[in-house]
Amino acid sequence: MEPRKTPAGFTLAEILVVMVVIGIVSAAVAPALVRGARPHPADAAAEEIRGVLAGGRRAAVRGGMPVAVELDTRTGRYRVAADDPEAPPGKPLAEGALELPAGVAVDPPAGVRRFTFGVLGAGQGAPVVVRGGGRTAAVQINPWTGEVRAAR
C-alpha cells in the first residue's frame, strides 16, 4: 500500500467559509423563529386568565377552604377570596389587573364572572371566551377535577 500524498483534513480557509455561510443562514432565519415564538394575542389573554383561575384553585386546596375568583370583564380586574357567605368580607387572597393585549375582547363584554373552587380542587364556572386578531380561545374549568385549561 502506498502512503497518501495529500494531507487529510480541511484548510483554515475552508472552515472559515463554512462558518460564514452558517452565520448568514442563521441571521436570515432567526427573525422568523422569534416571530413564530410569540403567542397570538387571544392565546396570551386566555393563558393570563387561566393563570388567575389556576391560582384560585391552588389557594383553595392549600388553604383547605372554598375560594371564589371574581373576574370583572369590564375593568379587567380580578379578585380571589375565601368563599364563605357567612363570614364578613375580609382581605382578598389576591387581586389585581389582567394584562390583556390590545385588540382582545372577553365575552361576555360586561359584568363580573364568578368561579368557585372547593377544598379538593373541584371547580365551577362557565367558560370564558377570548376573541382577538381573528382567533378565538376559551378558558374552561373541569367541574370534577378543577383543572383549568386554555384551548383554541
Coordinates of N, CA and C in Angstrom, one line a residue:
M1 N 0.8 -1.2 0.0 CA 0.0 0.0 0.0 C 0.9 1.2 0.0
E2 N 0.5 2.2 -0.8 CA 1.3 3.4 -1.0 C 0.8 4.5 0.0
P3 N 1.7 5.2 0.6 CA 1.3 6.3 1.5 C 0.6 7.4 0.8
R4 N -0.3 8.1 1.5 CA -1.0 9.2 0.9 C -0.1 10.4 0.7
K5 N -0.3 11.1 -0.5 CA 0.5 12.2 -0.8 C -0.1 13.5 -0.4
T6 N -1.5 13.6 -0.3 CA -2.2 14.8 0.1 C -2.5 14.8 1.5
P7 N -2.4 15.9 2.2 CA -2.7 15.9 3.6 C -4.2 15.8 3.9
A8 N -4.6 15.1 4.9 CA -6.0 14.9 5.2 C -6.5 16.1 6.0
G9 N -7.8 16.4 5.9 CA -8.4 17.4 6.7 C -8.8 18.6 5.9
F10 N -9.3 19.7 6.5 CA -9.7 20.9 5.9 C -8.7 22.0 6.1
T11 N -8.7 22.9 5.2 CA -7.8 24.1 5.4 C -8.6 25.1 6.2
L12 N -7.8 26.0 6.8 CA -8.4 27.1 7.6 C -9.4 27.9 6.8
A13 N -9.1 28.1 5.5 CA -9.9 28.9 4.6 C -11.3 28.2 4.4
E14 N -11.2 26.9 4.2 CA -12.5 26.2 4.0 C -13.4 26.2 5.3
I15 N -12.8 26.1 6.4 CA -13.5 26.2 7.7 C -14.2 27.5 7.8
L16 N -13.4 28.6 7.5 CA -13.9 30.0 7.7 C -15.1 30.2 6.7
V17 N -15.0 29.7 5.5 CA -16.1 29.9 4.5 C -17.3 29.2 5.0
V18 N -17.2 28.0 5.6 CA -18.4 27.3 6.1 C -19.0 28.1 7.3
M19 N -18.1 28.6 8.2 CA -18.6 29.4 9.3 C -19.4 30.6 8.9
V20 N -18.9 31.3 7.8 CA -19.5 32.5 7.3 C -20.9 32.1 6.7
V21 N -21.0 31.0 6.0 CA -22.3 30.6 5.4 C -23.3 30.3 6.5
I22 N -22.8 29.6 7.6 CA -23.7 29.2 8.7 C -24.2 30.5 9.4
G23 N -23.3 31.5 9.5 CA -23.7 32.8 10.1 C -24.7 33.5 9.3
I24 N -24.6 33.5 8.0 CA -25.5 34.2 7.1 C -26.9 33.5 7.2
V25 N -26.9 32.2 7.1 CA -28.2 31.5 7.2 C -28.8 31.7 8.5
S26 N -28.1 31.7 9.6 CA -28.6 31.9 11.0 C -29.3 33.3 11.1
A27 N -28.6 34.3 10.5 CA -29.1 35.7 10.6 C -30.4 35.8 9.8
A28 N -30.5 35.1 8.7 CA -31.7 35.1 7.9 C -32.9 34.4 8.6
V29 N -32.6 33.3 9.3 CA -33.7 32.5 9.8 C -34.1 33.0 11.2
A30 N -33.3 33.6 12.0 CA -33.5 34.0 13.4 C -34.8 34.8 13.6
P31 N -35.0 35.9 12.8 CA -36.2 36.7 13.0 C -37.5 35.9 12.8
A32 N -37.5 35.0 11.8 CA -38.7 34.2 11.6 C -39.0 33.3 12.9
L33 N -37.9 32.8 13.5 CA -38.1 31.9 14.6 C -38.6 32.7 15.8
V34 N -38.1 33.9 16.0 CA -38.6 34.8 17.1 C -40.0 35.2 16.9
R35 N -40.4 35.5 15.7 CA -41.8 35.9 15.4 C -42.7 34.8 15.6
G36 N -42.3 33.6 15.3 CA -43.1 32.4 15.5 C -43.3 32.0 16.9
A37 N -42.3 32.4 17.8 CA -42.3 32.0 19.2 C -43.3 32.9 20.0
R38 N -43.7 34.1 19.6 CA -44.6 34.9 20.3 C -46.0 34.4 20.2
P39 N -46.7 34.2 21.3 CA -48.1 33.7 21.3 C -49.0 34.7 20.7
H40 N -50.1 34.2 20.1 CA -51.1 35.0 19.5 C -51.8 35.8 20.6
P41 N -52.2 37.1 20.4 CA -52.9 37.8 21.5 C -54.0 37.1 22.2
A42 N -54.9 36.5 21.4 CA -56.0 35.8 22.1 C -55.5 34.6 22.9
D43 N -54.5 33.9 22.5 CA -53.9 32.8 23.3 C -53.3 33.4 24.5
A44 N -52.6 34.5 24.4 CA -51.9 35.1 25.6 C -52.9 35.6 26.6
A45 N -54.0 36.1 26.1 CA -55.1 36.6 27.1 C -55.7 35.4 27.8
A46 N -56.0 34.3 27.0 CA -56.6 33.1 27.6 C -55.6 32.5 28.6
E47 N -54.4 32.5 28.4 CA -53.4 32.0 29.3 C -53.3 32.8 30.6
E48 N -53.4 34.1 30.4 CA -53.4 35.0 31.6 C -54.6 34.7 32.5
I49 N -55.8 34.6 31.9 CA -57.0 34.2 32.7 C -56.9 32.8 33.3
R50 N -56.3 31.9 32.5 CA -56.1 30.6 33.1 C -55.2 30.6 34.3
G51 N -54.2 31.4 34.2 CA -53.3 31.5 35.4 C -53.9 32.0 36.6
V52 N -54.8 33.0 36.5 CA -55.5 33.6 37.6 C -56.5 32.5 38.2
L53 N -57.2 31.8 37.4 CA -58.1 30.8 37.9 C -57.4 29.6 38.5
A54 N -56.3 29.2 37.9 CA -55.5 28.1 38.5 C -54.9 28.5 39.8
G55 N -54.6 29.8 40.0 CA -54.1 30.3 41.3 C -55.2 30.2 42.3
G56 N -56.4 30.5 41.9 CA -57.6 30.4 42.9 C -57.8 29.0 43.3
R57 N -57.6 28.0 42.4 CA -57.8 26.6 42.7 C -56.7 26.2 43.7
R58 N -55.4 26.6 43.4 CA -54.3 26.3 44.3 C -54.6 26.8 45.7
A59 N -55.1 28.0 45.8 CA -55.4 28.7 47.1 C -56.4 27.9 47.9
A60 N -57.4 27.3 47.2 CA -58.5 26.5 47.8 C -57.9 25.2 48.4
V61 N -57.1 24.6 47.6 CA -56.5 23.3 48.0 C -55.5 23.5 49.1
R62 N -54.6 24.4 49.0 CA -53.6 24.7 50.0 C -54.2 25.2 51.3
G63 N -55.2 26.1 51.2 CA -55.8 26.7 52.4 C -56.9 25.9 53.0
G64 N -57.3 24.8 52.4 CA -58.4 24.0 52.9 C -59.7 24.7 53.1
M65 N -60.0 25.6 52.2 CA -61.2 26.4 52.3 C -61.7 26.7 50.8
P66 N -63.0 26.8 50.7 CA -63.6 27.2 49.4 C -63.1 28.6 49.0
V67 N -62.8 28.7 47.7 CA -62.3 30.0 47.2 C -63.1 30.4 46.0
A68 N -63.4 31.7 45.9 CA -64.1 32.3 44.8 C -63.2 33.2 44.0
V69 N -63.2 33.1 42.7 CA -62.5 34.1 41.9 C -63.5 34.9 41.1
E70 N -63.4 36.2 41.2 CA -64.3 37.1 40.5 C -63.5 37.8 39.5
L71 N -64.0 37.8 38.2 CA -63.3 38.4 37.1 C -64.2 39.5 36.5
D72 N -63.9 40.7 36.6 CA -64.7 41.8 36.0 C -64.2 42.0 34.6
T73 N -65.0 41.6 33.6 CA -64.6 41.7 32.2 C -64.7 43.2 31.7
R74 N -65.4 44.0 32.4 CA -65.4 45.5 32.0 C -64.1 46.1 32.3
T75 N -63.6 45.9 33.6 CA -62.4 46.7 34.0 C -61.1 45.8 33.9
G76 N -61.3 44.5 33.7 CA -60.1 43.7 33.6 C -59.4 43.4 34.9
R77 N -60.2 43.6 36.0 CA -59.6 43.3 37.3 C -60.2 42.0 37.8
Y78 N -59.4 41.3 38.7 CA -59.8 40.1 39.3 C -59.6 40.1 40.8
R79 N -60.3 39.3 41.5 CA -60.2 39.2 43.0 C -60.4 37.7 43.4
V80 N -59.5 37.2 44.2 CA -59.5 35.9 44.7 C -59.7 36.0 46.2
A81 N -60.8 35.4 46.8 CA -61.1 35.5 48.2 C -61.8 34.2 48.7
A82 N -61.8 34.0 50.0 CA -62.4 32.9 50.6 C -63.9 33.0 50.3
D83 N -64.5 31.8 50.0 CA -65.9 31.7 49.6 C -66.8 31.3 50.7
D84 N -66.9 32.1 51.7 CA -67.8 31.8 52.9 C -68.8 32.9 53.0
P85 N -70.1 32.6 52.6 CA -71.1 33.7 52.7 C -71.4 34.1 54.1
E86 N -71.1 33.3 55.1 CA -71.4 33.7 56.5 C -70.3 34.6 57.1
A87 N -69.2 34.5 56.5 CA -68.1 35.3 57.1 C -68.1 36.8 56.6
P88 N -67.7 37.7 57.4 CA -67.7 39.1 56.9 C -66.6 39.2 55.9
P89 N -66.8 40.1 54.9 CA -65.8 40.2 53.9 C -64.5 40.7 54.5
G90 N -63.4 39.9 54.1 CA -62.1 40.2 54.6 C -61.2 40.6 53.5
K91 N -59.9 40.6 53.8 CA -58.9 40.9 52.8 C -58.8 39.8 51.8
P92 N -58.8 40.1 50.5 CA -58.8 39.1 49.5 C -57.4 38.4 49.5
L93 N -57.4 37.1 49.1 CA -56.1 36.4 49.0 C -55.3 36.9 47.9
A94 N -55.9 37.4 46.8 CA -55.1 38.1 45.7 C -56.1 38.9 45.0
E95 N -55.6 40.0 44.4 CA -56.3 40.8 43.5 C -55.4 41.6 42.6
G96 N -55.9 42.0 41.4 CA -55.0 42.7 40.5 C -55.7 42.9 39.2
A97 N -54.9 43.3 38.2 CA -55.5 43.6 36.9 C -54.9 42.6 35.9
L98 N -55.7 42.1 35.0 CA -55.3 41.3 33.9 C -54.5 42.1 32.9
E99 N -53.4 41.6 32.4 CA -52.7 42.3 31.4 C -53.1 41.7 30.0
L100 N -54.2 42.2 29.5 CA -54.7 41.7 28.2 C -54.1 42.5 27.1
P101 N -53.7 41.8 26.0 CA -53.1 42.5 24.9 C -54.2 43.4 24.2
A102 N -53.7 44.4 23.5 CA -54.6 45.3 22.8 C -55.4 44.6 21.7
G103 N -56.6 44.9 21.5 CA -57.4 44.3 20.5 C -58.1 43.0 20.9
V104 N -58.0 42.6 22.2 CA -58.6 41.4 22.7 C -59.8 41.7 23.5
A105 N -60.9 41.0 23.2 CA -62.1 41.1 23.9 C -62.5 39.9 24.6
V106 N -63.1 40.0 25.8 CA -63.5 38.9 26.6 C -65.1 38.9 26.6
D107 N -65.6 37.7 26.3 CA -67.1 37.5 26.3 C -67.6 36.8 27.5
P108 N -68.6 37.3 28.1 CA -69.4 38.5 27.8 C -68.6 39.7 28.1
P109 N -68.9 40.8 27.4 CA -68.0 42.0 27.5 C -68.2 42.8 28.8
A110 N -69.3 42.7 29.4 CA -69.6 43.5 30.6 C -70.1 42.6 31.8
G111 N -69.6 42.8 32.9 CA -70.1 42.1 34.1 C -69.0 41.4 34.8
V112 N -69.4 40.9 36.0 CA -68.5 40.1 36.9 C -68.8 38.7 36.7
R113 N -67.7 37.9 36.3 CA -67.8 36.5 36.2 C -67.3 35.9 37.5
R114 N -68.0 34.9 38.0 CA -67.6 34.3 39.3 C -67.3 32.8 39.1
F115 N -66.2 32.3 39.7 CA -65.8 31.0 39.6 C -65.5 30.5 41.0
T116 N -65.8 29.3 41.4 CA -65.6 28.8 42.7 C -64.8 27.5 42.7
F117 N -64.0 27.3 43.7 CA -63.2 26.1 43.8 C -63.4 25.5 45.2
G118 N -63.6 24.2 45.4 CA -63.8 23.6 46.7 C -62.4 23.2 47.2
V119 N -62.5 22.7 48.5 CA -61.2 22.3 49.2 C -60.5 21.2 48.5
L120 N -61.2 20.4 47.7 CA -60.5 19.3 47.0 C -60.1 19.7 45.6
G121 N -60.4 21.0 45.2 CA -60.0 21.5 43.9 C -61.0 21.5 42.9
A122 N -62.2 20.8 43.1 CA -63.2 20.8 42.1 C -63.7 22.3 41.9
G123 N -64.1 22.6 40.6 CA -64.4 24.0 40.3 C -65.7 24.1 39.6
Q124 N -66.3 25.3 39.6 CA -67.5 25.7 38.9 C -67.3 27.0 38.2
G125 N -67.9 27.2 37.1 CA -67.9 28.4 36.4 C -68.0 28.2 34.9
A126 N -68.7 29.1 34.2 CA -68.9 29.0 32.8 C -67.6 29.3 32.1
P127 N -67.4 28.8 30.9 CA -66.2 29.1 30.1 C -66.1 30.6 29.8
V128 N -64.8 31.0 29.7 CA -64.5 32.4 29.4 C -64.0 32.4 27.9
V129 N -64.7 33.1 27.0 CA -64.3 33.1 25.6 C -63.5 34.4 25.4
V130 N -62.3 34.3 24.7 CA -61.5 35.4 24.4 C -61.3 35.5 22.9
R131 N -61.6 36.7 22.3 CA -61.5 36.9 20.9 C -60.5 38.0 20.6
G132 N -59.8 37.8 19.5 CA -58.9 38.9 19.1 C -58.0 38.5 18.0
G133 N -57.7 39.4 17.0 CA -56.8 39.1 15.9 C -57.3 37.9 15.1
G134 N -58.6 37.7 14.9 CA -59.1 36.6 14.1 C -59.1 35.3 14.7
R135 N -58.8 35.2 16.0 CA -58.7 33.9 16.7 C -59.6 33.9 17.9
T136 N -60.1 32.8 18.3 CA -60.9 32.6 19.5 C -60.3 31.6 20.4
A137 N -60.2 31.9 21.7 CA -59.7 30.9 22.6 C -60.7 30.8 23.8
A138 N -60.7 29.7 24.5 CA -61.7 29.5 25.6 C -60.9 29.0 26.8
V139 N -61.3 29.5 28.0 CA -60.8 29.0 29.2 C -61.9 28.3 29.9
Q140 N -61.6 27.0 30.2 CA -62.6 26.1 30.8 C -62.1 25.5 32.1
I141 N -63.1 25.2 33.0 CA -62.8 24.5 34.2 C -63.4 23.2 34.2
N142 N -62.7 22.1 34.5 CA -63.2 20.8 34.6 C -64.0 20.7 35.9
P143 N -65.3 20.5 35.9 CA -66.0 20.5 37.2 C -65.6 19.4 38.2
W144 N -65.1 18.3 37.7 CA -64.7 17.2 38.6 C -63.4 17.4 39.2
T145 N -62.4 17.8 38.4 CA -61.0 17.9 38.9 C -60.6 19.4 39.2
G146 N -61.3 20.3 38.6 CA -61.0 21.7 38.8 C -59.8 22.2 37.9
E147 N -59.3 21.3 37.1 CA -58.3 21.6 36.1 C -58.7 22.8 35.2
V148 N -57.9 23.8 35.1 CA -58.2 24.9 34.3 C -57.4 24.8 33.0
R149 N -58.1 24.9 31.9 CA -57.4 24.8 30.6 C -57.8 25.9 29.7
A150 N -56.8 26.3 28.9 CA -57.0 27.3 27.8 C -56.8 26.6 26.5
A151 N -57.8 26.7 25.7 CA -57.8 26.0 24.4 C -58.3 26.8 23.3
R152 N -57.8 26.6 22.1 CA -58.3 27.3 20.9 C -59.4 26.5 20.3

